[in-house]
Structure formats: structure tokens, C-alpha cells
Amino acid sequence: MYEVGVRRGACNSPGWTVCSGPILLADTTHRKGLESQLHEIALDELEVSGSIPAWLSGTLVRNGPARYEVGDRTLNHWFDGLAMLHAFGFQDGRVSYANRYLQTGAHEAATRRGRIEYSEFATDPCRSVFSRVQAMFSPSLDGGATPNANVNVVRLGERYLALTEAPLPVAFDPRTLDTLGVARDAAAPGQHATAHPHHDPDRDELVAYVVAFGPRSRYVLYAVPANGGARRTIASLPVSRPSYMHSFALTPRYAVLCEFPLVVNPLRLASRARPFIENYRWDPDRPARFLVVDRQAGDLRGAYETDPFFCFHHINAFERDGNLVVDLSAYDDDEIIRALYLDRARDPETVFPTVAPRRYEIDLDGGGVRSRRLADVMFELPRMDYRRHNGRDYGYAYAASLRHPGAPGFLDQLAKLDVADESVATWQEEGCFPGEPVFVAGPDAEGEDDGVLLSVVLDARSGTSFLLALDAGDLHELGRAQVPQHVPFGFHGSYFRSA
Ligand SMILES: [Fe+2]
């Protein structure tokens, strides 16, 4: 928590403050959030300050990396860390907490043999084990091991699944956080999947895409029924240089893939010469393309070009006046991927690339694509009232944000964007670094923002984390529940209501 000693020039450096006397310094930078958490705990009740709404009755499950050191090696990238699930249980204003590692092939190799034996996003095993272990992202993946599913969690019928970009979901028990094994019937029919499937409420099915590599690579859109029925292919689109994509958009009529000019030669990927993402190349001469798929017909409505850009996360999409509106968190290029290698991401002096909420309006009849920034605010890990507004016009989006774009530092505030008037409200606290805000609608919600935002926040001053509950209307704090250790920065989570 504290470092003892004098760092030359430390008192004048950003992020270092004198806590007690001249030689006891607190690291108030974000670094702790990217350090491993080896302790698994289960607490019936966290200390609450303020007030957690009594109507919250359910569990917020969050997913993210929690271990970066394996044997004498360190994984390379934030996205590579070993998956840990965190469960915050809510009942009558009380909050419980538990965290457990997902029991994966990579976790077993790390804990039993002290080795990295599986390929991750930006890390490969040492060459001696490489030849005999299937690479997680290799085109010849046959799904032999439980993948390091550290990105997201979703509910599919009565099952709860942890997801990454490998094609095999991992089932878990949200009460005990026990790992239940690979959900093979929900496997993606390809190699590079999305950790951000959509839910179609009308058909009660999961809708997702996967990249199937081969001599004739394809983007395959597919659906998996919640009731356990057979997987259905919606569309299959040929592609010679598949793009690195992380999420997509879904409206009642269309599925929208945005192909960024970050592309791979499938043969290069097959050679396994480099870690997965390092096979992709940014080609500034290629446009970005929106591939709009008619879900009913199963064919391409059109491919619509625009200037190159990159994004991890779509916010929402909907049809309006013959146009397709697509909102997303946009970067100018793929530099963010390099900025999130651990050596750079942990460095308090790193300046992260700007990411802004951007709106693309696509004239489906060929009149072009227009885009504009919705607000001058950093906007990453975006969420909205998904259940009531996904695929439809909407009023508000929420995200983790950065107070001072262009200056050193990590995500250090939460932001609410009013999509209509493009105004922004924020929550921030000195030394605090919040993660993705999950919106939970109130029991009698009328307005779109009647509800709470739940976010796990690192308090660098104490080296611990807390669960923050904000009023989604004006972002004022309702209460917080203190975790007695730090929760490493994760990616995504879902709130599951109690039955
Ligand atoms: Fe994501």
C-alpha cells in the first residue's frame, strides 16, 4: 500500500503525495489496479457507507484478469491475465462479496506447474511447450482446454457463461463461482469469437459472430437459443483479410459488423510465429467498413465505407428515417492496443489515446456515411439501458472516462452522456479509478435513467477497492461497499436479478 523511502523528485511528481512524514509515500496512481490479486475471499457482508438501495436484489458478477506473473515470466498485456470472477450480492441494502479464479487450462498450468502453456491475446508460451499445446487463438484450435475467459459474463437461459475471444464459453455457478466446464453446445463455429454477444428478446437467443479462418475465411453470424436448442447460422460472409473486431451492433432488423483496417493474413496467423494480436496489421489505406446484415434474409444489405478508425465497444444502434445510426467508442487508430501492454499500461506517465463517443449515420441506400463526435469526453467501457433500449433510439449512455485527455493517467471518472443534448455529467474522487458502470433499472422505473449505476472503484489511497452505487439520474453517490483488498481492473460484468 505504501512505499517507504524517498524517491528522487517524488514529491513533485504527479501521483505521489506525502502521507505521513517525509519518507512515507502513497502511490495514488492507478498502478495497483493492474497488479495481481492472489487472495480468494468470501465475505457475507461488506462495510457499507451511505445507503445501497434495498430494492437491489441480485448479483453483480464481474470478470477480469487477476494474475499476471507465472513462474518467472510475466504475461505481456492487460488482456492476458488469468480470469477471476467477482460476485457482489445485494439484499436489503447489504452487500456480500466473493472472488474466485476461473478454473482454466491456463490457471492449472500456472498454479500446478508454474508455466505459461497457452497462448493468450498477446502472449505465447515458451517454445518448448508451444509445439505440443494448442494455441488458444490459433486457426487450428479444436477447443481442447478450458479457455482463459476473462472478458465478460452473460446469462443464456438458466446458464451463466464467462466469455473471451476464444470460441468456447465457460459455464460457472453465480452463487459459488464454481467453474462448471466448457459449454460446448454454445461454442462459436470458428476461431476468433466475440465476448460481446447480444440477446434477442423476441426469440430469446444469443446472437454473435465469429471469424472462421481458413483458405476461405468467413465472418459467421449465428444464434444460440436460450432453451438449449441447436445453433443456427444467420449469415456467412467471405473475407480475405479478416479484421480484428471486439463487438458488434444489433437492431431488430440488422446485425452490424464494423470492419476496421486492422487486418490479418490468415496464413500468417496459421504459422503461429507471433502472439495472436501481433499478426494483425493496421493498414491506413483501407477504409473502415460497416457490414450491414439483414438478419431475416441472412444476406448483406450493404457494405458502407468510412474513414479508418478503431473501436472495442459499440454503444447502441438503431434505424431512423432510412438511416442506420451506430454509436460507438471510437479511437483514431489501433494505438490503444499497444498502450495496454502491461509495461506501458502500468506506467503512470503513459498518455492513453483519445476515445470518444462517436455517431455514424449510414444511408442504407448508398447516400454515404456521416460521422460526428457526440461529446468532448473520453468514453470507454460504455453501457446503457440494454434491456429496454438496445437496437432502439435511446437517451443515455454511461462509461468510464478520463478527466484530462491527452495527459498521463488511467480511467479516473465515470461519465453519463445525454445522447439528445450531448451534455455530460461526471462522478470523480481523488485517487479513485472506476471501472465499467453497469446500469440497473429501478423497480418502478419510468424514465430511462431511473436506476443505479454499479461500478467497482480502485481507491489508490488505501490500495483497496469498493463497490460504488450512483443514482443514474444525476450521478450522485448513494453508497459504497468496501472490499478489504484490491479488485484488479476488469473488463465487463452483468447484474443478474434474483429469481
Ligand atoms: Fe469488451
Coordinates of C-alpha atoms in Angstrom, one line a residue, residues 33-474:
G33 CA -5.3 -1.9 -10.5
L34 CA -3.0 -3.7 -12.8
E35 CA -1.4 -5.8 -10.2
S36 CA -2.3 -9.4 -9.4
Q37 CA -4.7 -10.4 -6.7
L38 CA -3.9 -13.9 -5.4
H39 CA -6.3 -14.0 -2.5
E40 CA -9.7 -15.6 -2.9
I41 CA -12.1 -14.5 -0.2
A42 CA -15.9 -14.8 0.5
L43 CA -17.5 -12.2 2.9
D44 CA -21.1 -12.3 3.9
E45 CA -21.3 -8.6 4.4
L46 CA -19.1 -5.7 3.4
E47 CA -18.9 -2.5 5.3
V48 CA -21.3 0.0 3.7
S49 CA -21.2 3.7 3.9
G50 CA -24.1 5.8 2.7
S51 CA -27.0 3.7 1.5
I52 CA -27.2 0.8 -1.0
P53 CA -30.8 0.7 -2.4
A54 CA -32.8 -2.0 -0.6
W55 CA -34.6 -2.8 -3.9
L56 CA -31.4 -4.2 -5.3
S57 CA -31.8 -7.9 -5.0
G58 CA -29.4 -9.9 -7.2
T59 CA -25.8 -10.3 -8.0
L60 CA -23.3 -8.2 -10.0
V61 CA -20.8 -10.6 -11.5
R62 CA -17.7 -9.1 -12.9
N63 CA -14.9 -10.7 -14.9
G64 CA -11.3 -9.7 -15.5
P65 CA -7.7 -10.6 -15.3
A66 CA -6.2 -11.1 -11.8
R67 CA -2.8 -12.7 -12.2
Y68 CA 0.0 -11.6 -14.4
E69 CA 3.0 -13.4 -13.0
V70 CA 3.5 -17.1 -13.8
G71 CA 6.7 -18.8 -12.7
D72 CA 9.5 -16.4 -13.7
R73 CA 7.5 -14.9 -16.5
T74 CA 5.0 -12.0 -16.7
L75 CA 2.2 -12.0 -19.2
N76 CA 2.6 -9.2 -21.7
H77 CA -0.8 -7.5 -21.9
W78 CA -3.7 -6.4 -19.7
F79 CA -5.9 -8.7 -21.8
D80 CA -3.7 -11.7 -21.0
G81 CA -4.2 -12.0 -17.2
L82 CA -5.8 -15.1 -15.7
A83 CA -9.5 -14.8 -15.3
M84 CA -11.1 -14.1 -12.0
L85 CA -14.8 -13.8 -11.3
H86 CA -16.1 -11.3 -8.6
A87 CA -19.6 -11.6 -7.2
F88 CA -21.3 -8.7 -5.3
G89 CA -24.5 -9.9 -3.8
F90 CA -27.3 -7.4 -2.9
Q91 CA -30.1 -7.9 -0.5
D92 CA -31.9 -5.5 1.7
G93 CA -29.2 -2.9 1.4
R94 CA -26.5 -5.3 2.4
V95 CA -23.6 -6.3 0.1
S96 CA -21.7 -9.6 0.1
Y97 CA -18.5 -10.3 -1.9
A98 CA -16.6 -13.3 -3.2
N99 CA -13.8 -13.7 -5.8
R100 CA -12.5 -16.9 -7.4
Y101 CA -10.3 -17.8 -10.3
L102 CA -11.9 -19.4 -13.2
Q103 CA -10.5 -23.0 -13.4
T104 CA -9.0 -22.9 -16.8
G105 CA -6.2 -24.7 -18.6
A106 CA -4.0 -21.6 -18.2
H107 CA -4.8 -21.4 -14.5
E108 CA -3.9 -25.0 -13.9
A109 CA -0.7 -24.7 -15.8
A110 CA 0.2 -21.6 -13.8
T111 CA -0.6 -22.9 -10.3
R112 CA 0.5 -26.5 -10.7
R113 CA 3.4 -26.2 -13.0
G114 CA 4.3 -22.5 -12.8
R115 CA 4.2 -22.2 -16.5
I116 CA 2.5 -20.3 -19.3
E117 CA 1.3 -23.2 -21.5
Y118 CA -1.4 -21.5 -23.6
S119 CA -1.5 -18.6 -26.0
E120 CA -3.3 -15.5 -24.9
F121 CA -4.1 -12.3 -26.8
A122 CA -0.5 -11.0 -26.7
T123 CA 1.5 -13.8 -25.0
D124 CA 2.7 -17.1 -26.3
P125 CA 4.0 -20.0 -24.2
C126 CA 7.7 -20.7 -24.3
R127 CA 8.8 -22.6 -27.4
S128 CA 9.4 -25.8 -25.5
V129 CA 5.7 -26.3 -24.8
F130 CA 4.4 -24.4 -27.8
S131 CA 4.6 -27.3 -30.2
R132 CA 2.5 -29.7 -28.1
V133 CA -0.2 -27.4 -26.8
Q134 CA -2.9 -26.0 -28.9
A135 CA -2.7 -22.2 -29.2
M136 CA -5.8 -20.5 -27.8
F137 CA -6.2 -18.3 -30.8
S138 CA -4.7 -20.5 -33.4
P139 CA -6.7 -21.3 -36.5
S140 CA -6.5 -25.0 -35.8
L141 CA -8.0 -24.6 -32.4
D142 CA -10.1 -27.6 -31.5
G143 CA -11.1 -26.4 -28.1
G144 CA -9.1 -29.0 -26.1
A145 CA -8.7 -26.8 -23.0
T146 CA -10.9 -24.6 -20.9
P147 CA -10.0 -21.1 -22.2
N148 CA -9.0 -18.1 -20.1
A149 CA -12.4 -16.5 -20.3
N150 CA -11.5 -13.2 -18.7
V151 CA -13.6 -10.6 -20.6
N152 CA -17.4 -10.9 -19.9
V153 CA -20.2 -12.8 -18.4
V154 CA -23.7 -13.4 -19.8
R155 CA -26.8 -15.4 -18.9
L156 CA -28.1 -17.9 -21.5
G157 CA -31.3 -19.4 -20.3
E158 CA -30.5 -20.9 -16.9
R159 CA -26.8 -20.9 -17.5
Y160 CA -24.1 -18.4 -16.8
L161 CA -21.2 -18.1 -19.1
A162 CA -17.8 -16.5 -18.9
L163 CA -16.5 -15.3 -22.3
T164 CA -13.4 -14.3 -24.1
E165 CA -12.5 -14.2 -27.8
A166 CA -11.8 -17.9 -27.9
P167 CA -14.8 -19.8 -29.3
L168 CA -15.7 -21.8 -26.1
P169 CA -17.8 -20.2 -23.4
V170 CA -17.1 -21.4 -19.8
A171 CA -20.1 -22.1 -17.6
F172 CA -20.0 -21.1 -13.9
D173 CA -22.3 -21.0 -10.9
P174 CA -23.0 -17.4 -9.9
R175 CA -23.7 -18.3 -6.3
T176 CA -20.5 -20.2 -5.6
L177 CA -18.4 -19.0 -8.6
D178 CA -17.6 -22.7 -9.2
T179 CA -16.3 -23.3 -12.7
L180 CA -18.7 -25.8 -14.3
G181 CA -16.8 -26.5 -17.6
V182 CA -16.9 -25.6 -21.2
A183 CA -20.4 -25.1 -22.7
R184 CA -19.7 -26.9 -26.0
D185 CA -23.2 -26.5 -27.3
A186 CA -22.8 -22.8 -27.2
A187 CA -19.4 -22.8 -29.0
A188 CA -18.8 -20.4 -31.8
P189 CA -18.4 -22.0 -35.2
G190 CA -14.9 -20.5 -35.8
Q191 CA -11.8 -19.4 -34.1
H192 CA -11.9 -15.7 -33.2
A193 CA -15.2 -15.1 -31.4
T194 CA -16.7 -12.0 -29.7
A195 CA -17.0 -11.7 -25.9
H196 CA -20.0 -9.3 -26.6
P197 CA -22.9 -11.4 -27.9
H198 CA -26.3 -9.8 -28.0
H199 CA -29.5 -11.0 -26.6
D200 CA -32.6 -11.1 -28.9
P201 CA -35.5 -10.8 -26.5
D202 CA -38.1 -11.8 -29.2
R203 CA -36.5 -15.1 -30.0
D204 CA -34.8 -15.5 -26.6
E205 CA -31.5 -16.3 -28.2
L206 CA -27.9 -15.2 -28.0
V207 CA -26.7 -13.6 -31.3
A208 CA -23.0 -13.4 -32.0
Y209 CA -20.4 -13.5 -34.7
V210 CA -17.1 -15.4 -35.1
V211 CA -14.3 -15.3 -37.6
A212 CA -13.7 -18.7 -39.2
F213 CA -10.1 -18.8 -40.6
G214 CA -9.2 -21.0 -43.5
P215 CA -8.4 -21.0 -47.2
R216 CA -11.7 -19.1 -47.5
S217 CA -12.1 -17.2 -44.3
R218 CA -15.6 -16.1 -43.3
Y219 CA -17.4 -13.9 -40.8
V220 CA -20.2 -16.1 -39.4
L221 CA -23.2 -14.6 -37.7
Y222 CA -25.1 -17.2 -35.6
A223 CA -27.6 -17.6 -32.9
V224 CA -27.8 -20.0 -29.9
P225 CA -31.3 -20.5 -28.4
A226 CA -31.6 -19.9 -24.6
N227 CA -33.5 -23.1 -24.2
G228 CA -30.6 -25.3 -25.3
G229 CA -31.7 -25.8 -28.9
A230 CA -29.4 -26.2 -31.8
R231 CA -27.2 -23.3 -33.0
R232 CA -28.4 -21.5 -36.1
T233 CA -26.4 -19.8 -38.8
I234 CA -27.8 -16.4 -39.7
A235 CA -25.3 -15.4 -42.4
S236 CA -21.8 -16.3 -43.6
L237 CA -19.7 -13.6 -45.3
P238 CA -16.5 -14.4 -47.1
V239 CA -13.4 -12.2 -46.2
S240 CA -9.8 -12.5 -47.4
R241 CA -8.2 -10.3 -44.7
P242 CA -10.3 -10.6 -41.5
S243 CA -10.4 -7.6 -39.3
Y244 CA -9.8 -7.6 -35.5
M245 CA -13.2 -6.8 -34.1
H246 CA -14.3 -6.9 -30.5
S247 CA -18.0 -6.2 -30.5
F248 CA -20.9 -5.5 -32.9
A249 CA -24.3 -3.9 -33.0
L250 CA -27.7 -5.5 -33.3
T251 CA -31.1 -3.9 -34.2
P252 CA -34.3 -5.8 -34.7
R253 CA -33.6 -6.0 -38.4
Y254 CA -29.9 -5.8 -38.8
A255 CA -26.6 -7.1 -37.4
V256 CA -23.8 -4.6 -38.0
L257 CA -20.1 -5.6 -38.1
C258 CA -17.6 -2.8 -38.3
E259 CA -14.5 -3.9 -40.1
F260 CA -11.6 -1.8 -39.0
P261 CA -8.4 -1.6 -41.1
L262 CA -6.6 -3.7 -38.5
V263 CA -6.4 -6.9 -40.5
V264 CA -4.7 -10.3 -40.7
N265 CA -3.4 -12.6 -43.4
P266 CA -4.9 -15.9 -42.2
L267 CA -1.8 -17.8 -43.4
R268 CA 0.4 -15.6 -41.2
L269 CA -1.9 -16.5 -38.2
A270 CA -1.6 -20.1 -39.1
S271 CA 2.2 -20.0 -38.9
R272 CA 1.9 -19.2 -35.2
A273 CA 5.1 -17.2 -35.4
R274 CA 3.8 -14.4 -33.1
P275 CA 1.2 -14.0 -30.4
F276 CA -2.4 -13.6 -31.8
I277 CA -2.8 -9.9 -32.0
E278 CA 0.7 -9.2 -33.3
N279 CA -0.2 -10.9 -36.5
Y280 CA -2.6 -8.1 -37.3
R281 CA -1.5 -5.0 -39.3
W282 CA -3.0 -1.5 -39.4
D283 CA -3.5 -0.5 -43.0
P284 CA -4.2 3.2 -43.1
D285 CA -5.0 2.9 -46.8
R286 CA -8.0 0.7 -46.2
P287 CA -11.3 2.3 -45.2
A288 CA -13.4 1.1 -42.2
R289 CA -16.5 -0.7 -43.5
F290 CA -19.8 -1.2 -41.9
L291 CA -21.2 -4.6 -43.0
V292 CA -24.9 -4.5 -42.5
V293 CA -26.5 -7.9 -42.5
D294 CA -30.2 -8.4 -42.9
R295 CA -31.0 -10.9 -40.1
Q296 CA -34.1 -12.2 -41.7
A297 CA -32.8 -12.7 -45.2
G298 CA -29.4 -13.8 -44.0
D299 CA -27.6 -11.7 -46.6
L300 CA -25.6 -8.5 -46.8
R301 CA -27.8 -5.4 -47.0
G302 CA -24.7 -3.4 -47.9
A303 CA -21.1 -2.6 -47.1
Y304 CA -20.6 1.1 -46.3
E305 CA -17.2 2.7 -46.2
T306 CA -15.9 5.5 -44.0
D307 CA -12.6 6.9 -42.8
P308 CA -10.3 4.5 -40.9
F309 CA -10.9 4.2 -37.2
F310 CA -10.9 1.6 -34.4
C311 CA -13.1 0.7 -31.6
F312 CA -13.5 -2.1 -29.0
H313 CA -17.1 -1.2 -27.9
H314 CA -20.3 -0.4 -29.7
I315 CA -22.7 1.6 -27.6
N316 CA -26.0 1.2 -29.5
A317 CA -27.5 1.2 -33.0
F318 CA -31.0 1.9 -34.3
E319 CA -32.8 2.8 -37.5
R320 CA -34.1 6.3 -38.1
D321 CA -35.5 7.9 -41.2
G322 CA -34.0 5.3 -43.5
N323 CA -30.6 5.7 -41.9
L324 CA -28.8 3.3 -39.6
V325 CA -27.4 5.1 -36.6
V326 CA -24.4 3.4 -35.0
D327 CA -22.9 4.9 -31.8
L328 CA -19.6 3.6 -30.5
S329 CA -16.4 4.5 -28.5
A330 CA -14.0 5.4 -31.3
Y331 CA -10.2 5.7 -31.5
D332 CA -8.4 7.2 -34.4
D333 CA -6.3 4.0 -34.9
D334 CA -5.1 0.9 -33.1
E335 CA -2.6 2.5 -30.8
I336 CA -4.7 1.7 -27.8
I337 CA -3.8 -2.0 -28.2
R338 CA -0.1 -1.2 -27.8
A339 CA -0.7 1.2 -25.0
L340 CA -2.3 -1.6 -23.0
Y341 CA 0.8 -3.8 -22.9
L342 CA 1.5 -4.1 -19.2
D343 CA 4.8 -2.2 -19.2
R344 CA 3.1 0.8 -20.7
A345 CA -0.3 0.4 -19.1
R346 CA 1.2 0.3 -15.6
D347 CA 3.3 3.4 -16.2
P348 CA 1.7 6.5 -14.6
E349 CA 3.3 8.6 -17.3
T350 CA 1.6 6.8 -20.2
V351 CA -0.8 9.0 -22.2
F352 CA -3.6 6.9 -23.5
P353 CA -5.1 7.6 -26.9
T354 CA -8.3 9.6 -27.0
V355 CA -11.5 7.6 -27.2
A356 CA -14.7 9.5 -27.7
P357 CA -18.4 8.7 -28.2
R358 CA -18.9 8.9 -32.0
R359 CA -22.1 8.6 -34.1
Y360 CA -22.1 7.1 -37.6
E361 CA -25.2 7.7 -39.7
I362 CA -25.3 5.3 -42.6
D363 CA -27.6 5.9 -45.5
L364 CA -28.6 2.4 -46.3
D365 CA -29.4 3.3 -49.9
G366 CA -25.9 4.5 -50.7
G367 CA -26.0 8.1 -49.7
G368 CA -22.8 7.8 -47.7
V369 CA -21.8 7.6 -44.1
R370 CA -21.6 10.7 -41.9
S371 CA -19.9 10.8 -38.5
R372 CA -19.5 13.2 -35.6
R373 CA -18.3 13.2 -32.1
L374 CA -21.2 13.2 -29.6
A375 CA -19.4 14.9 -26.8
D376 CA -15.9 16.0 -26.0
V377 CA -15.3 13.4 -23.3
M378 CA -13.2 10.2 -23.0
F379 CA -15.8 7.3 -23.2
E380 CA -14.7 3.7 -22.8
L381 CA -16.4 0.5 -21.4
P382 CA -19.8 2.1 -22.4
R383 CA -23.1 0.8 -21.1
M384 CA -26.8 1.8 -21.5
D385 CA -30.2 0.6 -20.5
Y386 CA -29.7 -2.5 -22.7
R387 CA -32.9 -4.4 -21.8
R388 CA -35.2 -1.6 -22.8
H389 CA -33.2 0.3 -25.4
N390 CA -30.8 -1.9 -27.3
G391 CA -31.5 -1.6 -31.0
R392 CA -33.8 1.4 -30.4
D393 CA -33.4 5.1 -30.0
Y394 CA -32.2 6.0 -26.6
G395 CA -31.4 8.8 -24.3
Y396 CA -28.4 8.0 -22.2
A397 CA -25.1 6.2 -22.2
Y398 CA -22.6 5.7 -19.3
A399 CA -18.9 4.9 -19.4
A400 CA -15.6 5.0 -17.6
S401 CA -13.7 8.1 -18.5
L402 CA -10.6 10.1 -18.1
R403 CA -10.6 13.6 -16.6
H404 CA -7.7 15.0 -18.6
P405 CA -7.5 13.6 -22.1
G406 CA -4.0 14.0 -23.5
A407 CA -2.4 13.9 -20.1
P408 CA -0.9 10.9 -18.3
G409 CA -3.3 8.8 -16.4
F410 CA -5.8 6.0 -16.4
L411 CA -9.6 6.0 -16.4
D412 CA -10.4 8.1 -13.4
Q413 CA -14.1 9.2 -13.6
L414 CA -17.5 8.0 -14.6
A415 CA -19.4 9.8 -17.3
K416 CA -23.1 10.0 -18.3
L417 CA -23.8 11.2 -21.8
D418 CA -27.2 12.7 -22.7
V419 CA -27.4 11.5 -26.3
A420 CA -30.0 14.0 -27.2
D421 CA -28.5 17.3 -26.0
E422 CA -24.9 15.9 -25.9
S423 CA -24.3 17.1 -22.3
V424 CA -22.1 15.2 -19.9
A425 CA -22.3 14.6 -16.2
T426 CA -19.4 13.1 -14.3
W427 CA -18.5 11.4 -10.9
Q428 CA -14.9 11.5 -9.7
E429 CA -13.0 11.3 -6.5
E430 CA -9.3 12.0 -5.9
G431 CA -7.1 8.9 -6.1
C432 CA -10.0 6.8 -7.4
F433 CA -10.2 4.7 -10.6
P434 CA -13.6 3.4 -11.5
G435 CA -14.4 0.5 -13.9
E436 CA -17.3 -0.1 -16.3
P437 CA -20.6 1.3 -14.9
V438 CA -23.4 -1.2 -15.1
F439 CA -26.9 0.3 -15.2
V440 CA -29.7 -1.4 -13.2
A441 CA -33.2 -0.1 -13.7
G442 CA -35.2 0.7 -10.6
P443 CA -38.3 -1.4 -9.7
D444 CA -40.8 1.1 -11.0
A445 CA -38.6 2.9 -13.5
E446 CA -40.4 5.2 -15.8
G447 CA -37.6 7.4 -17.1
E448 CA -34.7 5.7 -19.0
D449 CA -32.3 6.7 -16.3
D450 CA -34.4 5.8 -13.3
G451 CA -32.0 3.4 -11.6
V452 CA -28.5 3.0 -10.3
L453 CA -25.0 2.6 -11.8
L454 CA -22.8 0.0 -10.2
S455 CA -19.0 0.3 -10.6
V456 CA -16.0 -1.3 -8.9
V457 CA -13.6 1.5 -8.0
L458 CA -9.9 1.2 -7.1
D459 CA -9.1 3.6 -4.2
A460 CA -5.3 4.0 -4.7
R461 CA -5.0 5.9 -1.4
S462 CA -5.8 2.8 0.5
G463 CA -4.9 0.2 -2.1
T464 CA -8.3 -1.4 -1.8
S465 CA -11.5 -1.3 -3.9
F466 CA -15.1 -0.5 -3.3
L467 CA -18.4 -1.1 -5.0
L468 CA -19.9 2.2 -5.8
A469 CA -23.7 2.8 -6.3
L470 CA -24.6 6.1 -8.1
D471 CA -28.0 7.5 -8.9
A472 CA -28.1 7.1 -12.7
G473 CA -30.1 10.3 -12.9
D474 CA -27.5 12.8 -11.7

